[in-house]
Tab-separated table of C-alpha atoms in Angstrom:
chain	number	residue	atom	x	y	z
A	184	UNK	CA	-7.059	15.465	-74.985
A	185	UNK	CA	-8.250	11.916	-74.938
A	186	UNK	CA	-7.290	11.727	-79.014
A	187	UNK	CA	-4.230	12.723	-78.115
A	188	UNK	CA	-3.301	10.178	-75.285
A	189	UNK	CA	-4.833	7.344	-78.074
A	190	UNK	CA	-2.273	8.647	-80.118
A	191	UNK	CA	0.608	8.463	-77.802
A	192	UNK	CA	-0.467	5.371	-76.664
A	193	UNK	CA	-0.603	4.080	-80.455
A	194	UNK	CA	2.541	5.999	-81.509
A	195	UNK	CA	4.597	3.985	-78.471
A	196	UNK	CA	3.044	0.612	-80.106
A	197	UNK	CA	4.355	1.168	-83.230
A	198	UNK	CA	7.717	2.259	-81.462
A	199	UNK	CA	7.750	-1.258	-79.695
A	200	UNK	CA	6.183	-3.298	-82.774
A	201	UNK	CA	7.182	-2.128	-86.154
A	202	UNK	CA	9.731	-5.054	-86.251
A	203	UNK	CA	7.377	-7.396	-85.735
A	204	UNK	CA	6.560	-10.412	-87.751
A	205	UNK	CA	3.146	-11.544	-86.195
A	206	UNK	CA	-0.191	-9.261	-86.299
A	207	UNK	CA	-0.712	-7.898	-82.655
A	208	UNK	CA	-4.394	-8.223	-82.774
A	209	UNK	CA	-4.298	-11.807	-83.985
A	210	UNK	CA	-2.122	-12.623	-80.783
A	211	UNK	CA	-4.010	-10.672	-78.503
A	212	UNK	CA	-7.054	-12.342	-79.493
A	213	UNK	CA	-5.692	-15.555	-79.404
A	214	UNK	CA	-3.422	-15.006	-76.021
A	215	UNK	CA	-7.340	-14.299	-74.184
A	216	UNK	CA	-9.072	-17.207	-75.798
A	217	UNK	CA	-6.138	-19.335	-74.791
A	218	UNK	CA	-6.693	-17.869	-71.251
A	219	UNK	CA	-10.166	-18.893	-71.267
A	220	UNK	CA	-9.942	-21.962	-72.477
A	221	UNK	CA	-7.024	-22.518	-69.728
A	222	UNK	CA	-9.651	-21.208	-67.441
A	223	UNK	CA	-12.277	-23.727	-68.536
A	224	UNK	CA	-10.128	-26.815	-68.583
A	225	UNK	CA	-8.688	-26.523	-64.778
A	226	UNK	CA	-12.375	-26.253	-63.854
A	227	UNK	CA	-14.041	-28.223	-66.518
A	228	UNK	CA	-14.963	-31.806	-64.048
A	229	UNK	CA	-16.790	-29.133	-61.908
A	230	UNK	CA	-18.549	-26.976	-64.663
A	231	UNK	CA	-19.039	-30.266	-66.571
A	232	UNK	CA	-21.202	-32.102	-63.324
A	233	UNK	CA	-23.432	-29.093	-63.033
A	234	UNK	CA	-24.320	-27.885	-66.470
A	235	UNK	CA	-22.894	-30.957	-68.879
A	236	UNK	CA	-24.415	-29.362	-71.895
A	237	UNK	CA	-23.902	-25.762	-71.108
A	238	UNK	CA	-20.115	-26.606	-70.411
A	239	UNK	CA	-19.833	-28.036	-73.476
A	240	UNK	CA	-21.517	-25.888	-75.578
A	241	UNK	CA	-18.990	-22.607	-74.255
A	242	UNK	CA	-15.917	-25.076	-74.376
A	243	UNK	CA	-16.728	-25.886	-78.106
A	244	UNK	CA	-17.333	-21.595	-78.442
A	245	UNK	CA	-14.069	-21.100	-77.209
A	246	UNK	CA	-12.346	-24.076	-79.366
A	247	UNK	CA	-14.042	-22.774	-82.339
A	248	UNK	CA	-13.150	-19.155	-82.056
A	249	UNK	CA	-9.206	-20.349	-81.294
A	250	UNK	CA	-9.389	-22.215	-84.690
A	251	UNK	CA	-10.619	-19.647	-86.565
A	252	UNK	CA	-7.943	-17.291	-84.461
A	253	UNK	CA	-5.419	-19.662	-86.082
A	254	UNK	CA	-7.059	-19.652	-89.238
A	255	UNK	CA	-7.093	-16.007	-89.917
A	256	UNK	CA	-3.354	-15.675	-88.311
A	257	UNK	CA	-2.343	-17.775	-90.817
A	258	UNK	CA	-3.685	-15.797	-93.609
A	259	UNK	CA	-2.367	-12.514	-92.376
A	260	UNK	CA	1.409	-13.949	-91.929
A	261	UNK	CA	0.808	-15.825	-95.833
A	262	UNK	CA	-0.286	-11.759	-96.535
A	263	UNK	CA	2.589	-9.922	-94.627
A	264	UNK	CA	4.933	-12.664	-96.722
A	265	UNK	CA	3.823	-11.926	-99.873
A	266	UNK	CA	3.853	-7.958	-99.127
A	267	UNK	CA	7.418	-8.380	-97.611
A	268	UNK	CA	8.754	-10.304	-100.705
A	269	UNK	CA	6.788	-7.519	-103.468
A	270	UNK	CA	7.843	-4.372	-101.644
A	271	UNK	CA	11.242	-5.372	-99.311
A	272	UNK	CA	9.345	-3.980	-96.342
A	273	UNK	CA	9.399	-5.573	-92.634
A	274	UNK	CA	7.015	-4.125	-91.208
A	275	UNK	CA	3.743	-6.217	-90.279
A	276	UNK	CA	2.410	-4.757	-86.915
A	277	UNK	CA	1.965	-1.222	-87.805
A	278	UNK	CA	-0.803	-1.943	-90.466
A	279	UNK	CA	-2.912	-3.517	-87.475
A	280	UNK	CA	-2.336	-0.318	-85.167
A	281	UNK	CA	-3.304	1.699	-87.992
A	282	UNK	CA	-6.664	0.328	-88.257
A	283	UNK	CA	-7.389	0.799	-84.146
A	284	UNK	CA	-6.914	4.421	-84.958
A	285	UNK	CA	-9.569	4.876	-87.988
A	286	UNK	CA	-9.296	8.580	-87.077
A	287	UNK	CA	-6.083	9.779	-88.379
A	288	UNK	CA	-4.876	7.937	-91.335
A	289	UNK	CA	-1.094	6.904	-91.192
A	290	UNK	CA	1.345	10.334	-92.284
A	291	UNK	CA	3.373	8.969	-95.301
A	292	UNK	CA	6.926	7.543	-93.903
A	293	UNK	CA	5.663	7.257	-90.101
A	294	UNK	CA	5.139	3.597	-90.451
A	295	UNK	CA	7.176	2.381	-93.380
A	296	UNK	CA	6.094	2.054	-97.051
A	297	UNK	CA	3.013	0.315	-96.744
A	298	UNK	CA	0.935	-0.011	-100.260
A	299	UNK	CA	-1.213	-3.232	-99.894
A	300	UNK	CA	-3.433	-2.981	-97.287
A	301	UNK	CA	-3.361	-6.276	-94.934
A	302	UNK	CA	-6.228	-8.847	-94.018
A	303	UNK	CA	-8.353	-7.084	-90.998
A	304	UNK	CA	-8.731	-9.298	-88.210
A	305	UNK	CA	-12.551	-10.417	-88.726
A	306	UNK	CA	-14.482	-10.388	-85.966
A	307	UNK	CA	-18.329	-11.218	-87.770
A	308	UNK	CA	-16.351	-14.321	-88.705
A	309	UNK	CA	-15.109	-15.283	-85.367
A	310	UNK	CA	-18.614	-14.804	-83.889
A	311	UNK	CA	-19.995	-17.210	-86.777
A	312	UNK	CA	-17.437	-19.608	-85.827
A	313	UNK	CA	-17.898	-19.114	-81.896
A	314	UNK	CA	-21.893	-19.309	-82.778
A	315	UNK	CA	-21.457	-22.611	-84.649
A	316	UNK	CA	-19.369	-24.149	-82.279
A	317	UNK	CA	-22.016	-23.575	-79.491
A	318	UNK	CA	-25.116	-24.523	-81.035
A	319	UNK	CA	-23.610	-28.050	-82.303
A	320	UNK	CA	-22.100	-28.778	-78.895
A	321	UNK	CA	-25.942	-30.010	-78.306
A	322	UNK	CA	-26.148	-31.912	-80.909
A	323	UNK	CA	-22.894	-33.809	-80.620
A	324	UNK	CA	-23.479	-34.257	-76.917
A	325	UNK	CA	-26.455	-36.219	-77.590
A	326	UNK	CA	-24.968	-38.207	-80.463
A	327	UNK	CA	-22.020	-38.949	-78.057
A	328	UNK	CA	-24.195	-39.825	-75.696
A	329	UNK	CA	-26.096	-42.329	-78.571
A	330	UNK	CA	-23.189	-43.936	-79.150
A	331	UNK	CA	-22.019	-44.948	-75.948
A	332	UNK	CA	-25.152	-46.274	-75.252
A	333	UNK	CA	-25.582	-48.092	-78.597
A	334	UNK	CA	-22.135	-49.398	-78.435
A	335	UNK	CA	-20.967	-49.622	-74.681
A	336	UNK	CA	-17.336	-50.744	-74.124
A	337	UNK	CA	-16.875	-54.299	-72.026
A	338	UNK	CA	-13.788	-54.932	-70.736
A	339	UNK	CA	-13.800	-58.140	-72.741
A	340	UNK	CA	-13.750	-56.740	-75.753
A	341	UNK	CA	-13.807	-53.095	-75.510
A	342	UNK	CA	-12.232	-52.660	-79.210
A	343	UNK	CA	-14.987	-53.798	-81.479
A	344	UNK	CA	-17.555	-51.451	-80.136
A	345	UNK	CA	-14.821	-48.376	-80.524
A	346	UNK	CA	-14.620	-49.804	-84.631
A	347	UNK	CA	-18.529	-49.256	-84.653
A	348	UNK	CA	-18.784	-45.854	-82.855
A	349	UNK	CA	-16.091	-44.467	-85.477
A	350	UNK	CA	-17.760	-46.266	-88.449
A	351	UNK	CA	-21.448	-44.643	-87.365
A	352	UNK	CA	-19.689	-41.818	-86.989
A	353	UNK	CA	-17.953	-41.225	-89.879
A	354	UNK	CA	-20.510	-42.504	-92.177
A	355	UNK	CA	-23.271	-40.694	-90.225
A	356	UNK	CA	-22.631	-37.990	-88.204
A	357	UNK	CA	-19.377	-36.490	-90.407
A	358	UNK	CA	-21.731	-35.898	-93.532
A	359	UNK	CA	-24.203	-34.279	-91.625
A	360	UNK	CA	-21.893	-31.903	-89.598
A	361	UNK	CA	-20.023	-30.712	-92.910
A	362	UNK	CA	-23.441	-30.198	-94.041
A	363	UNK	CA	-24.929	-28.434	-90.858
A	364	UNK	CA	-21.514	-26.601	-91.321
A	365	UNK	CA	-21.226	-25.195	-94.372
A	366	UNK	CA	-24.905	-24.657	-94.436
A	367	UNK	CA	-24.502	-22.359	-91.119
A	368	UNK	CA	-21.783	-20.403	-92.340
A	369	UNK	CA	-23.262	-19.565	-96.123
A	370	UNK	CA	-26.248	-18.562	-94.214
A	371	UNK	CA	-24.782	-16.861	-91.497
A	372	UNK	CA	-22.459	-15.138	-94.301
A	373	UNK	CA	-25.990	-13.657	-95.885
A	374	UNK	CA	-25.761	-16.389	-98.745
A	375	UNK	CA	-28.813	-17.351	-100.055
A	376	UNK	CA	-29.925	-20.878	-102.535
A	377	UNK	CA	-27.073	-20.273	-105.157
A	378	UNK	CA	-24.507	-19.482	-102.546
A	379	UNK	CA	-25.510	-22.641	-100.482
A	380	UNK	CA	-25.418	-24.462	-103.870
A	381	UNK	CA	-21.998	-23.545	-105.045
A	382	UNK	CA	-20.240	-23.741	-102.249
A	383	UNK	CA	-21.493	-27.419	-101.503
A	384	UNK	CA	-20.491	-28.107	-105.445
A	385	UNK	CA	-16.935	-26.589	-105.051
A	386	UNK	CA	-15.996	-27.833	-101.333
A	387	UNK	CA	-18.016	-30.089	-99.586
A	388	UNK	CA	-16.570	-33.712	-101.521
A	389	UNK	CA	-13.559	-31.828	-100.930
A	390	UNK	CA	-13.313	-31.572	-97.402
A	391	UNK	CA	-15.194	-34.811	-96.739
A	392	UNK	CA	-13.041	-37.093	-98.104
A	393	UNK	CA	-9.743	-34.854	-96.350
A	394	UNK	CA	-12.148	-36.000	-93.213
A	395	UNK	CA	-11.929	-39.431	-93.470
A	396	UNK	CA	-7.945	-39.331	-93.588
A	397	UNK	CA	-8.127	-37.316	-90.405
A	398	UNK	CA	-10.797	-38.035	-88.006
A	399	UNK	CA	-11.036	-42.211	-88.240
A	400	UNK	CA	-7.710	-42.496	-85.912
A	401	UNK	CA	-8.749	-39.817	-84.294
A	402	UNK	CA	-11.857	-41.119	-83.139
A	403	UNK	CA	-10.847	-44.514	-82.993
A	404	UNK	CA	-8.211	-43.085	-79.967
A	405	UNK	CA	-11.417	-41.163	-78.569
A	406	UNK	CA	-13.994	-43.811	-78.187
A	407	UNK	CA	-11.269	-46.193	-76.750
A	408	UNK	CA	-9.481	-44.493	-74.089
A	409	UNK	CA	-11.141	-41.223	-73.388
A	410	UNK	CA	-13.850	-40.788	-70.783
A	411	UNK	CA	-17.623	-39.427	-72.551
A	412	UNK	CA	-17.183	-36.158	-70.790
A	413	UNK	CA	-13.963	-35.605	-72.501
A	414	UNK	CA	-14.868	-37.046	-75.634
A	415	UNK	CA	-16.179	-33.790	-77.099
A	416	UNK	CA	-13.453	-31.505	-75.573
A	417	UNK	CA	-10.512	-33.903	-76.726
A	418	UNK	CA	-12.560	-33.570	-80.373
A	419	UNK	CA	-12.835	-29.706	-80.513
A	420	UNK	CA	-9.315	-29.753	-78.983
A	421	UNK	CA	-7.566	-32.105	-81.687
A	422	UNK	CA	-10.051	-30.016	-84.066
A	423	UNK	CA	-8.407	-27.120	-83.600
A	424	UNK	CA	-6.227	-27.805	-86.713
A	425	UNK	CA	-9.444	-28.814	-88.311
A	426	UNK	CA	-11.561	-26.135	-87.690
A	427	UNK	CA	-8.768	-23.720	-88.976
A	428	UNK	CA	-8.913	-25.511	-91.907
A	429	UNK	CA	-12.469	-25.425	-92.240
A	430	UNK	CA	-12.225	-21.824	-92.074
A	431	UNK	CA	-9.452	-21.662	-94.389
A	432	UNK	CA	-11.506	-23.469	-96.964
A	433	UNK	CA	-14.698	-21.530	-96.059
A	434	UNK	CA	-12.697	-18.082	-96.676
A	435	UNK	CA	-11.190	-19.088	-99.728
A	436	UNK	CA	-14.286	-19.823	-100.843
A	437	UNK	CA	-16.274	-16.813	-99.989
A	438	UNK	CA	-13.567	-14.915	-101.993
């Protein structure tokens, strides 16, 4: 009885979504982390004078696992595209409904001609990303914290410090977070030495140097006009874009 409800309930979702061009599971994931995140920013000032770190460390979770919500969107719509211009089908949803219901696999003509089977949505790979983004939050919070202390802004000349916070950041801290980075995630992946030591050959000087185009204006905007308890939020926030890329590049690489 309940198998059959799940099925009804499954067969109506097809119903409403076999037209569509956007995974469902992607935007339901992404529509609750948005939520959260919405959640955490109308409250963050509060959150943020009680438990500094702790609010920063879930507010970086959250950013993270919206990146790599992006991240693997974006793969799954470059999949669907491909499918849809090899086979003429339309379909994208139904391949995603499908997989809820591992039970019954998909009668022959219920769905559409479906051959290629479709990026998953990843959920180990959200969790490293979600994991990451928490356990740095500590570590940036302090370095924040070092550089506003090292280089405090005066209202006579508040721009020259802002110049040395992004140059100790760039040239410090950005090397060592790709590192701590890429180093998590081939771990966290169940990579071992020669894993580690590939993918830091093939994409580390890669996405290093695409840092220093981004994240110098960036930062420069950061240290000059937004308040230290922001700092990290308005960083995970404009990383967004960054972290799916990150994840982009990881992916490709694991496969």
């Amino acid at each position: 009885m309940i198998a059959s409800a799940k099925r009804k309930v499954l067969d109506g979702l097809n119903r409403r979504y076999i037209y569509g061009r956007v995974p469902l599971l992607h935007t339901i994931i992404f529509l609750i982390e948005m939520a959260v995140a919405t959640r955490i920013a109308a409250k963050f000032n509060t959150y943020y004078a009680e438990k500094p770190v702790l609010t920063t460390m879930v507010t970086n979770a959250v950013l993270g696992g919206v990146a790599d919500t992006v991240a693997q969107l974006i793969t799954a719509v470059k999949a669907r595209s491909q499918q849809r211009g090899s086979e003429g089908g339309d379909d994208f949803i139904s391949i995603e409904i499908h997989d809820l219901d591992k039970e019954k696999p998909p009668v022959v003509g219920e769905v559409g001609p479906v051959r290629t089977p479709l990026p998953p949505f990843d959920f180990e790979r959200l969790t490293r990303f979600m994991a990451y983004g928490f356990f740095m939050a500590p570590v940036q919070f302090q370095w924040f914290g070092f550089l506003s202390r090292a280089f405090p802004l005066t209202k006579a000349n508040p721009t020259a410090p802002a110049f040395k916070r992004v140059a100790f950041d760039q040239f410090i801290f950005a090397p060592f977070g790709l590192a701590c980075f890429f180093s998590f995630m081939t771990i966290a992946e169940g990579g071992g030495k020669r894993a580690l030591t590939q993918k830091f050959r093939d994409v580390y000087m890669p996405t290093l140097k695409a840092n220093f185009v981004l994240w110098p204006a960036v930062q420069i905007l950061n240290f000059r006009v937004v308040p230290i308890q922001f700092q990290i939020p308005f960083v995970s926030s404009i990383g967004i874009a960054w972290t799916a890329y990150l994840s982009l590049t990881n992916s490709s690489e694991e496969s």
